[in-house]
Tab-separated table of C-alpha atoms and ligand atoms in Angstrom:
chain	number	residue	atom	x	y	z
A	1	MET	CA	76.808	-55.512	-212.215
A	2	THR	CA	78.826	-58.712	-211.753
A	3	SER	CA	80.639	-60.582	-214.001
A	4	LYS	CA	78.407	-63.401	-213.340
A	5	HIS	CA	75.600	-61.229	-214.344
A	6	LEU	CA	77.814	-60.216	-217.666
A	7	ARG	CA	78.203	-64.124	-218.149
A	8	ARG	CA	74.315	-64.444	-218.597
A	9	LEU	CA	74.058	-61.815	-220.566
A	10	VAL	CA	76.905	-62.687	-223.604
A	11	ASP	CA	74.497	-66.126	-223.503
A	12	ARG	CA	72.156	-63.992	-224.898
A	13	TYR	CA	74.335	-62.893	-227.767
A	14	ARG	CA	76.030	-65.752	-228.571
A	15	ILE	CA	73.930	-67.594	-231.324
A	16	ASP	CA	74.897	-71.028	-232.411
A	17	ARG	CA	72.486	-72.127	-234.693
A	18	GLY	CA	71.228	-70.645	-237.566
A	19	LYS	CA	67.645	-72.209	-237.899
A	20	GLY	CA	65.347	-68.749	-236.789
A	21	PHE	CA	68.126	-66.433	-236.819
A	22	ARG	CA	66.972	-62.913	-237.118
A	23	LEU	CA	69.385	-59.767	-236.937
A	24	ARG	CA	66.262	-57.690	-236.963
A	25	ASP	CA	65.672	-59.037	-233.473
A	26	HIS	CA	68.701	-57.811	-232.279
A	27	ASP	CA	68.979	-54.257	-230.766
A	28	PRO	CA	72.271	-52.270	-231.396
A	29	ALA	CA	71.265	-49.967	-228.890
A	30	ASP	CA	70.819	-52.793	-226.150
A	31	ILE	CA	72.951	-52.503	-222.896
A	32	GLY	CA	71.935	-55.720	-221.060
A	33	ASP	CA	68.685	-55.443	-218.706
A	34	GLY	CA	69.317	-52.039	-217.044
A	35	LEU	CA	71.183	-53.807	-214.499
A	36	ILE	CA	74.382	-52.208	-215.886
A	37	ASP	CA	76.051	-49.384	-214.929
A	38	HIS	CA	77.817	-47.487	-217.114
A	39	ALA	CA	80.187	-45.692	-214.533
A	40	GLU	CA	81.315	-49.171	-213.191
A	41	SER	CA	82.243	-50.288	-216.600
A	42	GLU	CA	85.715	-49.471	-216.626
A	43	ALA	CA	86.456	-51.501	-213.542
A	44	LEU	CA	84.438	-54.306	-215.113
A	45	LEU	CA	86.772	-54.162	-218.341
A	46	ALA	CA	89.669	-54.379	-216.459
A	47	ASP	CA	88.771	-57.264	-214.364
A	48	GLY	CA	87.589	-59.276	-217.649
A	49	VAL	CA	91.400	-58.079	-219.244
A	50	ARG	CA	92.773	-59.514	-216.266
A	51	ARG	CA	91.149	-62.837	-216.011
A	52	LEU	CA	91.813	-63.128	-220.199
A	53	ALA	CA	95.418	-62.607	-219.468
A	54	ALA	CA	95.608	-65.191	-216.733
A	55	LEU	CA	93.696	-67.894	-219.208
A	56	GLN	CA	96.278	-66.572	-222.055
A	57	GLU	CA	99.051	-67.560	-219.688
A	58	LEU	CA	97.629	-71.055	-219.193
A	59	LEU	CA	96.923	-71.443	-223.163
A	60	TYR	CA	100.230	-70.736	-223.998
A	61	PRO	CA	102.404	-73.254	-222.479
A	62	GLN	CA	99.927	-76.383	-223.013
A	63	ASP	CA	100.285	-75.468	-226.967
A	64	GLN	CA	97.464	-77.466	-227.901
A	65	TRP	CA	94.354	-75.207	-228.360
A	66	ALA	CA	94.640	-72.517	-230.727
A	67	VAL	CA	91.852	-69.193	-230.704
A	68	LEU	CA	90.644	-67.769	-233.684
A	69	CYS	CA	88.572	-64.510	-233.244
A	70	VAL	CA	87.002	-62.604	-235.978
A	71	PHE	CA	85.780	-59.479	-235.817
A	72	GLN	CA	83.107	-58.151	-238.418
A	73	ALA	CA	81.452	-55.187	-238.865
A	74	MET	CA	80.102	-51.920	-240.456
A	75	ASP	CA	82.471	-48.888	-240.444
A	76	ALA	CA	82.597	-46.739	-237.084
A	77	ALA	CA	81.265	-49.654	-235.002
A	78	GLY	CA	84.567	-49.580	-233.190
A	79	LYS	CA	86.513	-53.142	-234.245
A	80	ASP	CA	89.387	-51.209	-233.691
A	81	GLY	CA	88.982	-49.713	-230.132
A	82	THR	CA	87.675	-53.200	-229.147
A	83	ILE	CA	90.437	-55.225	-230.146
A	84	LYS	CA	92.903	-52.723	-228.656
A	85	HIS	CA	90.854	-52.777	-225.376
A	86	VAL	CA	90.233	-56.549	-224.942
A	87	MET	CA	93.380	-57.558	-225.575
A	88	SER	CA	95.469	-54.770	-223.930
A	89	GLY	CA	96.502	-56.882	-221.070
A	90	ILE	CA	97.674	-60.011	-222.930
A	91	ASN	CA	101.411	-60.892	-223.513
A	92	PRO	CA	101.917	-59.777	-227.103
A	93	GLN	CA	103.711	-62.614	-227.779
A	94	GLY	CA	100.680	-64.806	-227.591
A	95	VAL	CA	98.287	-62.821	-229.776
A	96	GLU	CA	98.487	-61.613	-233.394
A	97	VAL	CA	96.212	-59.161	-235.238
A	98	THR	CA	95.889	-59.387	-238.934
A	99	SER	CA	93.813	-56.997	-240.798
A	100	PHE	CA	92.400	-57.933	-244.031
A	101	LYS	CA	91.977	-55.318	-246.552
A	102	GLN	CA	91.021	-55.181	-250.124
A	103	PRO	CA	92.726	-58.416	-251.631
A	104	GLY	CA	95.593	-57.456	-254.025
A	105	PRO	CA	96.688	-59.101	-257.003
A	106	GLU	CA	98.690	-62.164	-255.337
A	107	GLU	CA	95.577	-62.773	-253.186
A	108	LEU	CA	93.259	-62.104	-256.169
A	109	ALA	CA	95.173	-65.374	-257.921
A	110	HIS	CA	94.307	-67.481	-255.069
A	111	ASP	CA	91.097	-69.153	-253.492
A	112	PHE	CA	89.621	-66.826	-251.102
A	113	LEU	CA	90.629	-68.898	-247.720
A	114	TRP	CA	94.278	-68.722	-249.051
A	115	ARG	CA	95.363	-65.673	-247.230
A	116	ILE	CA	92.962	-66.490	-244.243
A	117	ASN	CA	95.101	-69.919	-243.777
A	118	ARG	CA	98.102	-68.200	-243.941
A	119	ARG	CA	97.624	-65.906	-240.866
A	120	LEU	CA	95.708	-68.449	-238.701
A	121	PRO	CA	97.437	-68.674	-234.937
A	122	GLN	CA	99.245	-71.490	-234.506
A	123	ARG	CA	98.304	-73.634	-231.231
A	124	GLY	CA	99.112	-71.826	-227.991
A	125	GLN	CA	98.199	-68.880	-229.634
A	126	ILE	CA	95.706	-66.299	-229.873
A	127	GLY	CA	94.587	-64.852	-233.704
A	128	VAL	CA	92.496	-61.694	-234.106
A	129	PHE	CA	91.033	-60.953	-237.629
A	130	ASN	CA	90.075	-57.697	-238.043
A	131	ARG	CA	87.946	-58.326	-241.154
A	132	SER	CA	87.824	-61.710	-242.390
A	133	HIS	CA	87.008	-64.464	-244.919
A	134	TYR	CA	83.332	-63.222	-244.290
A	135	GLU	CA	84.695	-60.493	-246.493
A	136	ASP	CA	83.952	-62.835	-249.322
A	137	VAL	CA	80.441	-63.363	-248.361
A	138	LEU	CA	79.528	-59.358	-247.199
A	139	VAL	CA	81.596	-56.874	-249.477
A	140	VAL	CA	81.989	-59.057	-252.307
A	141	ARG	CA	78.282	-60.100	-252.321
A	142	VAL	CA	77.300	-56.441	-252.004
A	143	HIS	CA	79.759	-55.194	-255.184
A	144	PRO	CA	79.778	-57.930	-257.879
A	145	ASP	CA	82.463	-56.223	-259.837
A	146	LEU	CA	84.589	-57.129	-256.735
A	147	LEU	CA	83.466	-61.111	-257.513
A	148	ALA	CA	84.598	-60.438	-261.274
A	149	ARG	CA	88.150	-59.884	-260.090
A	150	GLN	CA	88.436	-63.117	-258.558
A	151	HIS	CA	89.381	-65.128	-261.742
A	152	LEU	CA	86.587	-67.361	-261.243
A	153	PRO	CA	85.935	-69.766	-263.964
A	154	PRO	CA	82.969	-68.500	-265.470
A	155	ALA	CA	80.745	-71.971	-264.619
A	156	LEU	CA	81.698	-71.371	-261.079
A	157	ASP	CA	80.342	-68.193	-260.906
A	158	GLY	CA	76.530	-69.061	-260.822
A	159	ARG	CA	73.488	-67.884	-259.008
A	160	LYS	CA	74.172	-70.252	-256.215
A	161	ILE	CA	78.038	-68.792	-255.256
A	162	TRP	CA	76.548	-67.303	-251.907
A	163	LYS	CA	75.160	-70.400	-250.729
A	164	HIS	CA	78.479	-72.327	-251.857
A	165	ARG	CA	80.254	-70.180	-250.115
A	166	LEU	CA	78.813	-69.876	-247.204
A	167	GLU	CA	78.630	-73.843	-246.821
A	168	ASP	CA	82.595	-73.823	-247.441
A	169	ILE	CA	83.079	-71.414	-244.613
A	170	ALA	CA	81.160	-73.535	-242.266
A	171	ALA	CA	83.133	-76.536	-243.398
A	172	PHE	CA	86.312	-74.355	-243.304
A	173	GLU	CA	85.443	-73.742	-239.462
A	174	ARG	CA	84.622	-77.274	-238.243
A	175	TYR	CA	87.549	-78.232	-239.890
A	176	LEU	CA	89.251	-76.076	-237.496
A	177	SER	CA	87.214	-76.390	-234.985
A	178	ARG	CA	88.232	-80.516	-235.371
A	179	GLN	CA	91.789	-79.702	-235.220
A	180	GLY	CA	91.844	-77.598	-231.938
A	181	PHE	CA	90.578	-74.248	-232.892
A	182	VAL	CA	88.190	-72.252	-230.561
A	183	VAL	CA	86.730	-70.303	-233.284
A	184	LEU	CA	84.678	-67.176	-231.763
A	185	LYS	CA	83.041	-64.781	-234.246
A	186	PHE	CA	81.967	-61.335	-233.048
A	187	PHE	CA	79.637	-59.096	-235.324
A	188	LEU	CA	79.663	-55.779	-233.440
A	189	HIS	CA	75.986	-54.663	-234.643
A	190	LEU	CA	75.888	-50.939	-234.898
A	191	SER	CA	72.640	-48.695	-235.860
A	192	ARG	CA	72.522	-46.668	-239.072
A	193	ALA	CA	71.892	-43.916	-236.796
A	194	GLU	CA	74.770	-44.473	-234.528
A	195	GLN	CA	76.855	-44.613	-237.630
A	196	LYS	CA	75.707	-41.350	-238.773
A	197	ARG	CA	76.730	-39.967	-235.220
A	198	ARG	CA	80.054	-41.407	-235.206
A	199	PHE	CA	80.928	-40.112	-238.978
A	200	LEU	CA	79.856	-36.626	-238.159
A	201	ALA	CA	81.940	-37.014	-235.372
A	202	ARG	CA	85.045	-37.728	-236.912
A	203	LEU	CA	84.314	-35.090	-239.403
A	204	ASP	CA	84.123	-32.162	-236.711
A	205	THR	CA	86.861	-33.638	-234.792
A	206	PRO	CA	90.108	-32.356	-236.352
A	207	ASP	CA	92.076	-35.148	-234.239
A	208	LYS	CA	89.491	-37.784	-235.791
A	209	ASN	CA	89.711	-36.644	-239.654
A	210	TRP	CA	92.062	-39.274	-240.228
A	211	LYS	CA	89.503	-41.947	-239.277
A	212	PHE	CA	86.984	-40.840	-242.187
A	213	SER	CA	87.083	-42.252	-245.475
A	214	ALA	CA	84.503	-40.727	-248.173
A	215	ALA	CA	84.208	-44.682	-249.141
A	216	ASP	CA	82.499	-45.268	-245.653
A	217	ILE	CA	79.770	-43.027	-246.942
A	218	ALA	CA	79.612	-44.619	-250.439
A	219	GLU	CA	79.057	-48.205	-247.957
A	220	ARG	CA	76.730	-46.662	-246.065
A	221	ALA	CA	74.210	-46.420	-248.828
A	222	HIS	CA	74.178	-50.293	-249.249
A	223	TRP	CA	72.954	-50.803	-245.547
A	224	ASP	CA	70.167	-53.000	-246.221
A	225	ASP	CA	72.448	-54.696	-248.709
A	226	TYR	CA	75.267	-55.304	-246.089
A	227	MET	CA	72.231	-56.169	-243.461
A	228	ASN	CA	71.055	-59.107	-245.449
A	229	ALA	CA	74.592	-60.306	-246.167
A	230	TYR	CA	75.288	-60.059	-242.573
A	231	GLN	CA	71.701	-62.051	-242.272
A	232	ASP	CA	72.460	-64.663	-244.470
A	233	ALA	CA	76.288	-65.283	-243.271
A	234	ILE	CA	75.097	-65.637	-239.557
A	235	ALA	CA	72.458	-67.934	-240.121
A	236	ALA	CA	74.289	-70.178	-242.433
A	237	THR	CA	77.581	-70.276	-240.313
A	238	ALA	CA	76.546	-70.331	-236.722
A	239	ALA	CA	77.239	-73.528	-235.126
A	240	PRO	CA	78.173	-74.717	-231.515
A	241	HIS	CA	81.723	-74.879	-232.563
A	242	ALA	CA	81.932	-71.417	-234.260
A	243	PRO	CA	79.294	-69.266	-232.655
A	244	TRP	CA	78.530	-65.581	-233.433
A	245	PHE	CA	78.208	-63.194	-231.211
A	246	VAL	CA	75.914	-60.834	-232.169
A	247	VAL	CA	77.282	-57.919	-229.994
A	248	PRO	CA	75.130	-54.719	-229.364
A	249	ALA	CA	77.744	-52.003	-230.428
A	250	ASP	CA	75.879	-48.700	-230.173
A	251	HIS	CA	77.683	-48.324	-226.578
A	252	LYS	CA	81.111	-48.905	-227.097
A	253	TRP	CA	81.651	-49.760	-223.181
A	254	PHE	CA	78.927	-52.282	-223.528
A	255	ALA	CA	80.529	-53.966	-226.643
A	256	ARG	CA	83.655	-54.393	-224.973
A	257	LEU	CA	82.208	-55.932	-222.173
A	258	VAL	CA	80.535	-58.595	-223.885
A	259	VAL	CA	83.406	-59.330	-225.902
A	260	VAL	CA	85.711	-59.823	-223.332
A	261	GLU	CA	83.069	-61.926	-221.201
A	262	ALA	CA	82.478	-64.038	-224.266
A	263	LEU	CA	86.423	-64.846	-224.764
A	264	VAL	CA	87.096	-65.757	-220.766
A	265	ALA	CA	84.173	-67.826	-221.253
A	266	ALA	CA	85.295	-69.510	-223.954
A	267	LEU	CA	88.712	-70.475	-222.877
A	268	GLU	CA	87.555	-71.360	-218.939
A	269	ASP	CA	85.518	-73.881	-220.798
A	270	LEU	CA	88.517	-75.380	-222.073
A	271	GLY	CA	89.370	-76.524	-218.315
A	272	LEU	CA	93.157	-75.204	-218.977
A	273	LYS	CA	95.652	-76.019	-216.327
A	274	PRO	CA	99.331	-75.524	-216.050
A	275	PRO	CA	101.128	-78.184	-217.934
A	276	GLU	CA	102.407	-81.097	-215.461
A	277	MET	CA	106.024	-81.984	-215.339
A	278	PRO	CA	106.425	-85.474	-215.900
A	279	ALA	CA	108.728	-87.130	-213.305
A	280	ASP	CA	111.594	-87.474	-214.950
A	281	ALA	CA	112.008	-83.852	-215.865
A	282	ARG	CA	111.183	-82.961	-212.384
A	283	ALA	CA	114.400	-84.963	-211.599
A	284	ARG	CA	116.225	-83.101	-214.105
A	285	LEU	CA	115.261	-79.973	-212.403
A	286	GLU	CA	116.590	-81.340	-209.187
A	287	GLU	CA	119.616	-82.281	-210.519
A	288	ALA	CA	119.923	-78.553	-212.077
A	289	ARG	CA	119.268	-77.422	-208.635
A	290	HIS	CA	122.081	-79.468	-207.009
A	291	ARG	CA	124.759	-78.496	-209.439
A	292	LEU	CA	123.650	-74.740	-209.023
A	293	GLU	CA	124.316	-75.192	-205.369
A	294	ALA	CA	127.499	-77.199	-205.590
A	295	GLU	CA	129.196	-74.125	-207.692
A	296	ASP	CA	131.604	-72.316	-205.866
A	297	GLY	CA	130.854	-68.740	-205.214
B	1	ATP	P1	89.384	-48.675	-240.420
B	1	ATP	O1	88.669	-48.095	-241.612
B	1	ATP	O2	88.892	-48.549	-239.142
B	1	ATP	O3	90.962	-48.390	-240.521
B	1	ATP	P2	88.682	-51.048	-241.854
B	1	ATP	O4	88.671	-52.284	-241.774
B	1	ATP	O5	87.707	-50.520	-242.749
B	1	ATP	O6	89.176	-50.364	-241.094
B	1	ATP	P3	89.747	-50.091	-244.410
B	1	ATP	O7	91.323	-50.030	-244.788
B	1	ATP	O8	89.079	-48.862	-243.926
B	1	ATP	O9	90.012	-51.054	-242.992
B	1	ATP	O10	88.993	-51.079	-245.274
B	1	ATP	C1	89.440	-52.307	-245.917
B	1	ATP	C2	88.589	-52.539	-246.814
B	1	ATP	O11	88.633	-53.869	-247.433
B	1	ATP	C3	86.958	-52.547	-246.397
B	1	ATP	O12	86.101	-51.574	-247.290
B	1	ATP	C4	86.779	-53.795	-246.748
B	1	ATP	O13	85.410	-54.026	-247.112
B	1	ATP	C5	87.534	-54.496	-247.754
B	1	ATP	N1	88.011	-55.951	-248.227
B	1	ATP	C6	88.468	-56.469	-246.979
B	1	ATP	N2	88.427	-57.945	-247.527
B	1	ATP	C7	88.091	-58.005	-248.602
B	1	ATP	C8	87.713	-59.097	-249.752
B	1	ATP	N3	87.813	-60.073	-249.760
B	1	ATP	N4	87.491	-58.181	-250.875
B	1	ATP	C9	87.026	-56.877	-251.290
B	1	ATP	N5	87.105	-56.042	-250.289
B	1	ATP	C10	87.673	-56.553	-249.205
B	2	MG	MG1	87.242	-48.124	-242.992
């Protein structure tokens, strides 16, 4: 398999319009069309990480575009590992990862996008959200008691709240795109059977025990509610300027390849070039050279 082939696969997982989107048409165990060889995936990933790092070196100095990568998934889908591997080659000064957990009192005293706004990447930077504003239409939708903690005036907490929130998220992301954000959203799509295998592995392997939380089992019981919430969220917010990637995640090596290639493709589309030196700045560099060369010793 080549990176060109991967690029075509990425297009297959890219959802940039909500119409007709059906999550159940997407197979979490997909590994492309059989042309992919697990054995070569490590070399391909390393190549993707190198290309991504080179693009980030162009993103940083031009200081105009910002990249926002949102990661959403059920527990054990591999968000952490994917972020770690995909971002491993990037200059740490150019990337910031934020993990959004259960909101605390200060966060709950604000609108749900407040904490999101505070962690947006600045121009030239890549921001990675490990969970995101989507939690407010996923876990909060699945557990209405979480909504009750959000201090909403009762008049605004009606039946249409999810439709409205999804509209607000779509509008927020459109605003970001008009401000020069490249918004990419990754849903690491894991099957329920593979989650069970991974949970059991966490229980069976002492070194992995720390990754296991009893709460994860409780969430698993709401699987269908979560899938319905993801279906609605993706359908309502997929857009050409803020696409979703429904990444098959039962095979971690494959998910990582898809994510890195999607990022590379999005950055390549920007046509980034090294910043050009204006003539007067170039003249100042020449002057600096003369002064250095004229020094004694
Ligand atoms: P890992 O388990 O791999 O460390 P994680 O992202 O699952 O990563 P946890 O600390 O286990 O991290 O979980 C964070 C929890 O916070 C999740 O259950 C998530 O649903 C919840 N959460 C995130 N945002 C919100 C929100 N806005 N409202 C309520 N719960 C939220
Ligand atoms: Mg967790």
